[in-house]
PDB file of C-alpha atoms in Angstrom:
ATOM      1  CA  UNK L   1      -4.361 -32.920  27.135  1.00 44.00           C
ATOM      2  CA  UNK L   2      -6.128 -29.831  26.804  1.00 46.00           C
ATOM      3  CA  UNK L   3      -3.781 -27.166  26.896  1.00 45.00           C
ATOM      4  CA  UNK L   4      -2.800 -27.350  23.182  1.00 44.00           C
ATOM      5  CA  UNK L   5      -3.389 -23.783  22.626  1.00 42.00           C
ATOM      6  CA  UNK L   6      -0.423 -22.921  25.508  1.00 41.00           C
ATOM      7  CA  UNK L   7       1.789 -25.447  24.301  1.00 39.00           C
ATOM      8  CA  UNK L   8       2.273 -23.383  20.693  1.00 39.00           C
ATOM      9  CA  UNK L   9       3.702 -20.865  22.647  1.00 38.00           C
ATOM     10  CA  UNK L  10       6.963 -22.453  22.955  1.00 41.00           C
ATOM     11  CA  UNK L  11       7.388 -25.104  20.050  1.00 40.00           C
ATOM     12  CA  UNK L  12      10.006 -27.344  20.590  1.00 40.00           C
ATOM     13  CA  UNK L  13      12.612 -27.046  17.334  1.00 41.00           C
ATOM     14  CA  UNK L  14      12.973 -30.826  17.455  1.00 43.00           C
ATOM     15  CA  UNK L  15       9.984 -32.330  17.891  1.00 41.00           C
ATOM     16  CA  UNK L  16      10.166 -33.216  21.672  1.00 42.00           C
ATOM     17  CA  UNK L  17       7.983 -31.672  23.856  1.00 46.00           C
ATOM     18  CA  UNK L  18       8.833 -28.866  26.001  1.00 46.00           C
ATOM     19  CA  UNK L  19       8.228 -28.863  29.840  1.00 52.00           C
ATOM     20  CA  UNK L  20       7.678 -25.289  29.601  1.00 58.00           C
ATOM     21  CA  UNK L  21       4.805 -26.851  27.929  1.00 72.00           C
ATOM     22  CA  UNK L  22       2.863 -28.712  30.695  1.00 81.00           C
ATOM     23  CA  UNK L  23       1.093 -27.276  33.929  1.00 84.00           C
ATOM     24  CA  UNK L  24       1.988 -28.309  36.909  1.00 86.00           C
ATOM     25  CA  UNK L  25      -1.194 -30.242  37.457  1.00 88.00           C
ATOM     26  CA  UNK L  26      -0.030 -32.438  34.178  1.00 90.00           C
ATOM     27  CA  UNK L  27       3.294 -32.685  35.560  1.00 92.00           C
ATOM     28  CA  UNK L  28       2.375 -33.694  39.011  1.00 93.00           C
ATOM     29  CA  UNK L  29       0.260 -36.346  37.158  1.00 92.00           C
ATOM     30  CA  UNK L  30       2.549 -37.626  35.495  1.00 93.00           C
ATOM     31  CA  UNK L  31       5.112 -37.449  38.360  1.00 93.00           C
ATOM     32  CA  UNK L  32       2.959 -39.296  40.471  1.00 93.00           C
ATOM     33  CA  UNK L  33       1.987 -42.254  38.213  1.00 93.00           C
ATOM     34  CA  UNK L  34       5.666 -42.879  38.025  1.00 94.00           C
ATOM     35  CA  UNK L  35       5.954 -42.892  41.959  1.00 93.00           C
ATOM     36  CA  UNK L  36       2.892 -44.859  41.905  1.00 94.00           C
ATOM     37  CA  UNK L  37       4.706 -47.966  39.539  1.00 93.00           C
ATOM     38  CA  UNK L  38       8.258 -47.741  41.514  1.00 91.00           C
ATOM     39  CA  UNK L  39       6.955 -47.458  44.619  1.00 92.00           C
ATOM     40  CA  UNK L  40       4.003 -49.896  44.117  1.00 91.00           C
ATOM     41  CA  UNK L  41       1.842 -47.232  45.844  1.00 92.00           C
ATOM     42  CA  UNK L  42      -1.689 -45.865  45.397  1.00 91.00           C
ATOM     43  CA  UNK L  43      -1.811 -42.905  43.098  1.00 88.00           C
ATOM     44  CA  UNK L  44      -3.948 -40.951  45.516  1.00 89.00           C
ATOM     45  CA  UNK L  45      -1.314 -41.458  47.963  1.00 88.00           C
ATOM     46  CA  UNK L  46       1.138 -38.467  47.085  1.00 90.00           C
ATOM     47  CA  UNK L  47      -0.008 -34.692  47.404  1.00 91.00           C
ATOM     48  CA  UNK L  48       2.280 -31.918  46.452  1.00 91.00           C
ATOM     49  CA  UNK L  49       3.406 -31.502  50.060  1.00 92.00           C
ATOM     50  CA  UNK L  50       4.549 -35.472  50.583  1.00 92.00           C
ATOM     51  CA  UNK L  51       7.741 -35.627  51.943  1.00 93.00           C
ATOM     52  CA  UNK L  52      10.061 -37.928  49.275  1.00 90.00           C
ATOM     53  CA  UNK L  53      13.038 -39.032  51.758  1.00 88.00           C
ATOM     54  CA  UNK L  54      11.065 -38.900  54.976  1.00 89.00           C
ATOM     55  CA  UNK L  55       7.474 -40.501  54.042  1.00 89.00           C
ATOM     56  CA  UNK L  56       8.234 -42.602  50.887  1.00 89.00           C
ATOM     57  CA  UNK L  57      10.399 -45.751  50.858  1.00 89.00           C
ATOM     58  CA  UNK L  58      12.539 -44.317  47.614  1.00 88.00           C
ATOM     59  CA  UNK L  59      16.079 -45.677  47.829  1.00 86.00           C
ATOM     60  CA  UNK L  60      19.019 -44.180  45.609  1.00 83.00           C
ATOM     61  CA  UNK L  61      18.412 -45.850  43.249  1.00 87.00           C
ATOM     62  CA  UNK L  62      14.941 -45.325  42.809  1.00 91.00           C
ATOM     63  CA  UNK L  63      15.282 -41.905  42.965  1.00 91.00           C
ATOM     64  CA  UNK L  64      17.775 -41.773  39.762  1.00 92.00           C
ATOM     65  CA  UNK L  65      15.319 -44.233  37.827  1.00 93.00           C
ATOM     66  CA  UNK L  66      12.278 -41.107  39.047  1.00 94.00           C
ATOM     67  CA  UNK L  67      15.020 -38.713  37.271  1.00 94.00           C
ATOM     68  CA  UNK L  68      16.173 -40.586  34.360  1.00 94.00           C
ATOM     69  CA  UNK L  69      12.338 -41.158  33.413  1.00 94.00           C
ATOM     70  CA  UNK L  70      11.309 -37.765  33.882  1.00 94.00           C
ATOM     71  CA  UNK L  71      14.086 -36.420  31.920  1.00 93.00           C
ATOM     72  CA  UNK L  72      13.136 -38.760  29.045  1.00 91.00           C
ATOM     73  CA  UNK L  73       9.298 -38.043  29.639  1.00 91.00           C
ATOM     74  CA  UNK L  74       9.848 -34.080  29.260  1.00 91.00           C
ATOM     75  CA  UNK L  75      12.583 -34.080  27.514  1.00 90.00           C
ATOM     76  CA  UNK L  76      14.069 -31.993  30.193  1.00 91.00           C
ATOM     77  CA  UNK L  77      17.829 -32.223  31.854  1.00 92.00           C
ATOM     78  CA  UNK L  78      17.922 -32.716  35.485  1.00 91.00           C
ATOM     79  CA  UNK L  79      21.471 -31.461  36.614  1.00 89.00           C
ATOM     80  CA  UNK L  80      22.692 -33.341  40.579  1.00 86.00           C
ATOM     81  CA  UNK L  81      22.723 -29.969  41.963  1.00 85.00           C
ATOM     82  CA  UNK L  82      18.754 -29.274  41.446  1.00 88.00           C
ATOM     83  CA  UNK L  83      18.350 -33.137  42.779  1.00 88.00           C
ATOM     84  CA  UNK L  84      20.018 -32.466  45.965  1.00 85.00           C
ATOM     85  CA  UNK L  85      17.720 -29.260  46.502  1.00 88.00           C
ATOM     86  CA  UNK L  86      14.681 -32.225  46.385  1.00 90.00           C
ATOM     87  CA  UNK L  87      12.367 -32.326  49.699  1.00 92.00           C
ATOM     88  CA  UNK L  88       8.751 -32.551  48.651  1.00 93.00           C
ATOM     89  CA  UNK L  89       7.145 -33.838  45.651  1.00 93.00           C
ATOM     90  CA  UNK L  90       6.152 -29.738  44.837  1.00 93.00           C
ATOM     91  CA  UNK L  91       9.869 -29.467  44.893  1.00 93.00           C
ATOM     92  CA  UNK L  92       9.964 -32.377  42.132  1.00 93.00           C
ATOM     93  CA  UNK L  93       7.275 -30.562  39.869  1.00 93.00           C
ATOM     94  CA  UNK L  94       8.986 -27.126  40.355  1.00 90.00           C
ATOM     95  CA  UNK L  95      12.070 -28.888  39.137  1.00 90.00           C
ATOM     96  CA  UNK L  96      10.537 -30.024  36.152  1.00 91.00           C
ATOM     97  CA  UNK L  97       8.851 -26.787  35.261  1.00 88.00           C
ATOM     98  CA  UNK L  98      12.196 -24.973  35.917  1.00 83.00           C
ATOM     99  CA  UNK L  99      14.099 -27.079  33.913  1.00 80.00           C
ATOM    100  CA  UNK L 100      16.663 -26.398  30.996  1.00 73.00           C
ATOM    101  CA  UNK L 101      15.172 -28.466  27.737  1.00 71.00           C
TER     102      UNK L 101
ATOM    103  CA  UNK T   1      63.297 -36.544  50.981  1.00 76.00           C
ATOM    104  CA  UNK T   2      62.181 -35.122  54.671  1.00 87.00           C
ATOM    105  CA  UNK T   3      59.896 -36.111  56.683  1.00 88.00           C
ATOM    106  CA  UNK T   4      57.009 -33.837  55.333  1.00 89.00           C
ATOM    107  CA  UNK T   5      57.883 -34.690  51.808  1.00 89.00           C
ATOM    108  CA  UNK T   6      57.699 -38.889  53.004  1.00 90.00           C
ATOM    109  CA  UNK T   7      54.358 -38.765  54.668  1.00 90.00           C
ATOM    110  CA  UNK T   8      53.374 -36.266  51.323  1.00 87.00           C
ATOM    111  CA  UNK T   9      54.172 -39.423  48.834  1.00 87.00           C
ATOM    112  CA  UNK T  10      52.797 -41.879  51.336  1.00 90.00           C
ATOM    113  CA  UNK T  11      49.490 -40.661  51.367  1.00 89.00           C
ATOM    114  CA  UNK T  12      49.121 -39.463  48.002  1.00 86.00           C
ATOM    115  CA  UNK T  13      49.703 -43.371  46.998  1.00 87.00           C
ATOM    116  CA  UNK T  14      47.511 -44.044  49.632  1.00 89.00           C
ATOM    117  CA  UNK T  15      44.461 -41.892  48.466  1.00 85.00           C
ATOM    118  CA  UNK T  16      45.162 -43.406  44.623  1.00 81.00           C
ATOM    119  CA  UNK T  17      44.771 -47.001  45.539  1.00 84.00           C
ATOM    120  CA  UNK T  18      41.974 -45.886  48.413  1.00 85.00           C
ATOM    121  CA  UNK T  19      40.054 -44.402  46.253  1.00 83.00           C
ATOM    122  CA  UNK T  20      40.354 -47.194  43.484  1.00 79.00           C
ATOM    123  CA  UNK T  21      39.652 -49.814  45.825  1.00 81.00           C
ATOM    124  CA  UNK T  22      36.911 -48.023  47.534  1.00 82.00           C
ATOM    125  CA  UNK T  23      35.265 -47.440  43.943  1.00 79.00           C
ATOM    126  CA  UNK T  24      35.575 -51.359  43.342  1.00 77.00           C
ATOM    127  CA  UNK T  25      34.202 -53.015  46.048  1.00 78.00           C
ATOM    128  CA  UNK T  26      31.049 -49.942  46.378  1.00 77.00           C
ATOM    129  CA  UNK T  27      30.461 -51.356  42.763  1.00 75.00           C
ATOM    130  CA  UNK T  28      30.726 -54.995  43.662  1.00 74.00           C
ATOM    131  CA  UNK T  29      28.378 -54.721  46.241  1.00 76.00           C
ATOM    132  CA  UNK T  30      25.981 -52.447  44.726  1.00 78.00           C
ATOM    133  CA  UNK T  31      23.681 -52.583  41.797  1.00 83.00           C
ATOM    134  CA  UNK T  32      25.670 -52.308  39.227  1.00 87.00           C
ATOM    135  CA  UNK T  33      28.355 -55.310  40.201  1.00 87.00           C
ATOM    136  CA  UNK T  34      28.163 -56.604  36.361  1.00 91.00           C
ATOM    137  CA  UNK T  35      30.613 -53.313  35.353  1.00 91.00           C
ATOM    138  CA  UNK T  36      34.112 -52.839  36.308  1.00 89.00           C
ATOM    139  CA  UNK T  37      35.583 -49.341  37.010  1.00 86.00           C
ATOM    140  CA  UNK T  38      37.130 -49.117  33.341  1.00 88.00           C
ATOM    141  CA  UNK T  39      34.079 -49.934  31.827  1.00 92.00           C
ATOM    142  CA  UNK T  40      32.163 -47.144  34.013  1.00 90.00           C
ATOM    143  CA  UNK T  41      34.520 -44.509  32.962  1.00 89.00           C
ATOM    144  CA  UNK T  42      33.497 -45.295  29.356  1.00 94.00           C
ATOM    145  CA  UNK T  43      30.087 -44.665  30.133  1.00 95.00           C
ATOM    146  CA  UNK T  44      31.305 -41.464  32.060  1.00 92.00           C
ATOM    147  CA  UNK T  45      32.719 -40.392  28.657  1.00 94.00           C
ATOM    148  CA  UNK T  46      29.853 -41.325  26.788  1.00 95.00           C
ATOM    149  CA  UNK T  47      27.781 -39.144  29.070  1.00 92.00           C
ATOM    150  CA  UNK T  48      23.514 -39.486  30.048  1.00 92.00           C
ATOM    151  CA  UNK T  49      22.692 -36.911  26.909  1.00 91.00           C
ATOM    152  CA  UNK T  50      23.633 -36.853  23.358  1.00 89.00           C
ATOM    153  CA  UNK T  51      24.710 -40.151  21.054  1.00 90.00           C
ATOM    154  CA  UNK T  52      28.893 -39.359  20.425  1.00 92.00           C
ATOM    155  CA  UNK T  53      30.535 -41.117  17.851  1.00 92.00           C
ATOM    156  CA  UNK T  54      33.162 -43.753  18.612  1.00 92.00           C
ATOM    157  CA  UNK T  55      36.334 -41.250  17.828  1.00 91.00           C
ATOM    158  CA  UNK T  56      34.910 -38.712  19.928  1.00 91.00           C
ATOM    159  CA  UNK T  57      34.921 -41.373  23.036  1.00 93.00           C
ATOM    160  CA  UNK T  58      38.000 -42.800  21.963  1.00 92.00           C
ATOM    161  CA  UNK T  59      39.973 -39.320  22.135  1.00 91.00           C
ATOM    162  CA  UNK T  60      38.016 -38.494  25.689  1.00 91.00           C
ATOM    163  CA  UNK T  61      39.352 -41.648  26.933  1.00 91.00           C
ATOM    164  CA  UNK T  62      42.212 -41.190  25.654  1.00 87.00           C
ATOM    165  CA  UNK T  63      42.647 -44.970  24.155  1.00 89.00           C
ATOM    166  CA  UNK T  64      42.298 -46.040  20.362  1.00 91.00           C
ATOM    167  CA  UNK T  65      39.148 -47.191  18.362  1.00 91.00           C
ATOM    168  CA  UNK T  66      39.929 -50.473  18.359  1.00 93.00           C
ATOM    169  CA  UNK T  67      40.205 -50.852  22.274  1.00 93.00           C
ATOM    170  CA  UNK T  68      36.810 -48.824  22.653  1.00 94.00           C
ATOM    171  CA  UNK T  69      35.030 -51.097  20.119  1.00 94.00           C
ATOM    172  CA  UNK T  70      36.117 -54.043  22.294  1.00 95.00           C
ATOM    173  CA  UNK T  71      34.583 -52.347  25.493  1.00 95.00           C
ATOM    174  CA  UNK T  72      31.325 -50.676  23.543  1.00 96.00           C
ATOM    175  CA  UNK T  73      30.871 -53.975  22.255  1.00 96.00           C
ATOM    176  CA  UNK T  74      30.643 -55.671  26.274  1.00 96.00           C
ATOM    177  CA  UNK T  75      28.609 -52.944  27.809  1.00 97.00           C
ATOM    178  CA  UNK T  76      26.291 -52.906  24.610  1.00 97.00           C
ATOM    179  CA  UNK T  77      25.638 -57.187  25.531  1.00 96.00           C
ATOM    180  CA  UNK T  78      25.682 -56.147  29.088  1.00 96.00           C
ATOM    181  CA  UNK T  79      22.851 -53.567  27.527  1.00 96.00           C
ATOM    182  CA  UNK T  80      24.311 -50.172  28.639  1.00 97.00           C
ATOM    183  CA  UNK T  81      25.420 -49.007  25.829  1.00 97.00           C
ATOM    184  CA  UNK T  82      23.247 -48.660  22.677  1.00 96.00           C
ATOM    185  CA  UNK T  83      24.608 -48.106  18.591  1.00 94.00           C
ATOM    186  CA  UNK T  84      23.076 -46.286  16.398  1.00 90.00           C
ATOM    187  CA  UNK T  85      23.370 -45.603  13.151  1.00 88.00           C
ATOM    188  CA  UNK T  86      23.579 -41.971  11.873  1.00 83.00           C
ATOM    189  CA  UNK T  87      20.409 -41.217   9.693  1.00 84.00           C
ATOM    190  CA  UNK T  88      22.137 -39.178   7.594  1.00 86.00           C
ATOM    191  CA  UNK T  89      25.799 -40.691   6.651  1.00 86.00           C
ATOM    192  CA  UNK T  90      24.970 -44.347   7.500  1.00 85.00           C
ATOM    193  CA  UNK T  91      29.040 -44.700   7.758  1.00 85.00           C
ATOM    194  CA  UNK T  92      28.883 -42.676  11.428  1.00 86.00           C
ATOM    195  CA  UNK T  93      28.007 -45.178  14.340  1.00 87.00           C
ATOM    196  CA  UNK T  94      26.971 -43.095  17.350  1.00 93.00           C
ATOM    197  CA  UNK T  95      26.501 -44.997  20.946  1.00 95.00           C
ATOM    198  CA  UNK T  96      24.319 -43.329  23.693  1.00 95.00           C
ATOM    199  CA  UNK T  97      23.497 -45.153  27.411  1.00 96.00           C
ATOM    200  CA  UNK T  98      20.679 -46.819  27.482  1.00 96.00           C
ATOM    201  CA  UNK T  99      18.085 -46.266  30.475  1.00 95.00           C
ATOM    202  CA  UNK T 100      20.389 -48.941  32.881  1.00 94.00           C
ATOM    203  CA  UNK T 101      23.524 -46.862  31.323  1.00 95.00           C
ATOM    204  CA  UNK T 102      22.381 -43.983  32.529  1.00 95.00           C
ATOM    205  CA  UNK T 103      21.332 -44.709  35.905  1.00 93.00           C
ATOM    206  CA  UNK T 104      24.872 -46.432  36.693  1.00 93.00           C
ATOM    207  CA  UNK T 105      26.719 -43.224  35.205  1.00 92.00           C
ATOM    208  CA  UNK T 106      24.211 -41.268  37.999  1.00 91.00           C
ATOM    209  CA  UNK T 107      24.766 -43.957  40.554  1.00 89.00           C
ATOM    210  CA  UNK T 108      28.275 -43.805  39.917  1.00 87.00           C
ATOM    211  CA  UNK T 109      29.037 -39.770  39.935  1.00 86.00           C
ATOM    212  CA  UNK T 110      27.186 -39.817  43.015  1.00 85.00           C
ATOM    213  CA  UNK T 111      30.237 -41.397  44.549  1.00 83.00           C
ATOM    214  CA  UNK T 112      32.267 -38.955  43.417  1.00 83.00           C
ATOM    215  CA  UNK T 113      30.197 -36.096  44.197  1.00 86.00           C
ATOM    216  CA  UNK T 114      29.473 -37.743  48.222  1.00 85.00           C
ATOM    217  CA  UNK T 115      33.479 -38.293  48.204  1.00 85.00           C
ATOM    218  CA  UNK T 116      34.138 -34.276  47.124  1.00 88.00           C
ATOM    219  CA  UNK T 117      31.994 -33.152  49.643  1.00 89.00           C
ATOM    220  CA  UNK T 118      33.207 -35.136  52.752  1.00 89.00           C
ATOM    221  CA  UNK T 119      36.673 -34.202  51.886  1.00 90.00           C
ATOM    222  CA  UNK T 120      35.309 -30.440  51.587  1.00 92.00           C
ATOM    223  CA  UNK T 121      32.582 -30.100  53.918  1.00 93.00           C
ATOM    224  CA  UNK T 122      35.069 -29.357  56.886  1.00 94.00           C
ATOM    225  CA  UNK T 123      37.388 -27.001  55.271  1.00 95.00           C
ATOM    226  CA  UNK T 124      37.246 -22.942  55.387  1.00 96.00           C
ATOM    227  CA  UNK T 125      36.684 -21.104  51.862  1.00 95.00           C
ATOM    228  CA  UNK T 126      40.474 -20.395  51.545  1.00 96.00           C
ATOM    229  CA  UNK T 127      41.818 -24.098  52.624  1.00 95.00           C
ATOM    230  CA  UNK T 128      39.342 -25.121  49.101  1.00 95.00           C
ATOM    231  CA  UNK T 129      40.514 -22.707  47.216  1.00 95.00           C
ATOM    232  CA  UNK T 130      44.284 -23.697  48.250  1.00 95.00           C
ATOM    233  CA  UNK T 131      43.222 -27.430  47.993  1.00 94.00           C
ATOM    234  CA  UNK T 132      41.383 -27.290  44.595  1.00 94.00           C
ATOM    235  CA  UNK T 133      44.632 -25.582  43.038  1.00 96.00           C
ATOM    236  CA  UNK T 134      47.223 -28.319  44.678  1.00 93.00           C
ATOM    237  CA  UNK T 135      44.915 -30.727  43.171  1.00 91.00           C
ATOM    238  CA  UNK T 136      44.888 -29.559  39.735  1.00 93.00           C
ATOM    239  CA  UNK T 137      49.009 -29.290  39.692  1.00 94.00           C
ATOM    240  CA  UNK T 138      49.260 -32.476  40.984  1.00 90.00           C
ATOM    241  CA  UNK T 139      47.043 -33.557  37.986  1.00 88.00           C
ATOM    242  CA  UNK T 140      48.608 -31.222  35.443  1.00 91.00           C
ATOM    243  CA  UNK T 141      51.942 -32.841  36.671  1.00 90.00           C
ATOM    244  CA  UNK T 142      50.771 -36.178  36.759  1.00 85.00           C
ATOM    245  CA  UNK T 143      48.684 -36.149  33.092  1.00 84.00           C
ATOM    246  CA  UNK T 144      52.446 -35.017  31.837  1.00 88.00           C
ATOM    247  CA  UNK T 145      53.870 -37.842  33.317  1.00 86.00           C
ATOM    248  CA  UNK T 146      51.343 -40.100  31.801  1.00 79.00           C
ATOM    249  CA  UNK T 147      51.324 -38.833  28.439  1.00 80.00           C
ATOM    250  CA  UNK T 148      55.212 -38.979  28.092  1.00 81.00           C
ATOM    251  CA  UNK T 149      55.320 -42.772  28.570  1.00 79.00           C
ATOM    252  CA  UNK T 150      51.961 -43.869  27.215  1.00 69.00           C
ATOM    253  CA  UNK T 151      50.740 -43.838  23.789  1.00 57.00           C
ATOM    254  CA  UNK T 152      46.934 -44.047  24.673  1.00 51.00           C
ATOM    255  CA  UNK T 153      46.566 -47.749  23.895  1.00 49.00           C
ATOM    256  CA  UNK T 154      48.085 -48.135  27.932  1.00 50.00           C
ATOM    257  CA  UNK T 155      45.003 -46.578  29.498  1.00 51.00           C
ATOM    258  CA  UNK T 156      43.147 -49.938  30.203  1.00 50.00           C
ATOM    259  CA  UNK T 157      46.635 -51.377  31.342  1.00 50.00           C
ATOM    260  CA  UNK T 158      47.684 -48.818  33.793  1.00 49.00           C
ATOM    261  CA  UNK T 159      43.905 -48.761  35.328  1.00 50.00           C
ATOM    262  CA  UNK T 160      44.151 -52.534  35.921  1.00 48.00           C
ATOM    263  CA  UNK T 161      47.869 -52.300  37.213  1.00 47.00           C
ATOM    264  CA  UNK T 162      46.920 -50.073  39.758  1.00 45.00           C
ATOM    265  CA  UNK T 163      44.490 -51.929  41.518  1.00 43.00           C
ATOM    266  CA  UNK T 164      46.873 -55.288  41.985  1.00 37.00           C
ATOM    267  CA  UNK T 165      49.218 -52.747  43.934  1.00 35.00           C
TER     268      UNK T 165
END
C-alpha cells in the first residue's frame, strides 16, 4: 500500500488499523476480493454501482459473514442500522469509510 | 377478571410461548440448528466486540459462574465461544465469539429486529410510543416477579420450562 504517508494522520492507539486510513479504491479492493471468495465470482465482476440484493446471489447469511470480515479486516464496527441502509457495493465502501473504529 | 382483562392474559401467554417457539424451530431449521435458544442468549450477552470475563456474563445473565462455565464450556467445543487468557493477570479468563459466534449472534438479532418491526411497521407514532411504555411495565413488573422467586441459578430452568408449556 502506498498511502503510508496519509495513514500517520490518524494512528490507531492500539495497533489496529484505522479505516479512516484506507481510500476507497483500497477498500473497494478489498471489499471485492471478499465478494469474489463467497460468492465464487470473478473479481472484475463488481463495480461500485453493482446492485448487492438485486444482481448478486448473497443470502443472509452471506451478507453477515461480508460484515463480520470487514469489521475484523478494518477494525471497524458495523452497527444493523447502517446494514439495512446497504443497496450498492459504493454503499458498502461508504460504510466502511464512515465507520466508528 | 372481564372480558378485556381474559383475552389481555390470553394473549400475553400466547405471544411468550409464540415467540419462544417461533425462535426454536427458525433455529432448528436454519444454520445455526447445533445451538439452543439458552445457549444463544449467552452469546447475546457475550456480545460480537470486546472479550468479557466470566462474572461479567454471569451477572448479565443473571445465573452463577458455575452454570456459565458449563455452557461456555459447550459453545467453546461447539467453537463459538473462544477463552482467553488475560495477558496481564493470567488469573482473569476472558471469552469473546469466535467468527461462527458472531455471525449466529447477527443471524439471531436479526430475528428480533424483523419481529420489532412487523409488530411496529403498521402503528402511528403515538400507538409506539404508548406500546413501547406498556411493554417496559409489563417487563419491569414481570423482572420483579422473577427476581422474588428465583435466585439466579433458575434462569436455565425457567427458559426450558417454558417451552414444554
Amino acid at each position: 500500500m502506498d498511502n503510508s504517508k496519509k495513514k500517520t494522520v490518524e494512528p490507531s492507539e492500539e495497533g489496529g488499523k484505522p479505516a479512516a486510513g484506507f481510500n476507497r479504491k483500497e477498500i473497494f479492493d478489498v471489499l471485492s476480493s471478499m465478494l469474489s471468495e463467497l460468492l465464487d465470482m470473478k473479481k472484475e465482476s463488481f463495480s461500485e454501482d453493482t446492485m448487492i440484493f438485486e444482481e448478486l446471489p448473497l443470502d443472509s447469511l452471506q451478507l453477515y459473514e461480508l460484515v463480520v470480515d470487514l469489521e475484523e479486516k478494518f477494525s471497524i464496527r458495523i452497527p444493523d442500522e447502517a446494514i439495512e441502509k446497504i443497496q450498492s457495493v459504493g454503499d458498502v465502501v461508504d460504510m466502511i469509510a464512515n465507520a466508528e473504529k | 377478571m372481564d372480558a378485556v382483562e381474559k383475552d389481555f392474559a390470553e394473549s400475553l401467554l400466547h405471544i411468550f410461548d409464540n415467540v419462544l417457539l417461533t425462535e426454536e424451530m427458525a433455529l432448528s431449521k436454519g444454520y445455526f440448528s447445533d445451538l439452543s435458544i439458552a445457549e444463544l442468549h449467552t452469546l447475546n450477552a457475550i456480545g460480537p466486540y470486546e472479550a468479557r470475563t466470566m462474572t461479567e456474563t454471569a451477572n448479565i445473565l443473571g445465573i452463577t459462574i458455575g452454570t456459565l462455565t458449563v455452557a461456555v464450556d459447550r459453545l467453546v467445543k461447539k467453537k463459538y465461544v473462544e477463552r482467553q487468557r488475560d495477558t496481564k493477570d493470567r488469573r482473569i479468563v476472558r471469552i469473546s465469539l469466535t467468527r461462527q459466534g458472531k455471525l449466529a449472534y447477527r443471524m439471531h438479532s436479526k430475528f428480533h429486529r424483523v419481529l420489532v418491526k412487523r409488530i411496529m411497521d403498521p402503528l402511528s407514532e403515538e400507538e409506539r410510543k404508548i406500546l413501547t411504555r406498556t411493554i417496559t411495565e409489563i417487563d419491569s413488573f414481570v423482572e420483579e416477579q422473577y427476581k422474588k422467586y428465583s435466585s439466579g441459578e433458575q434462569y436455565k430452568k425457567i427458559v426450558r420450562d417454558d417451552t414444554e408449556v
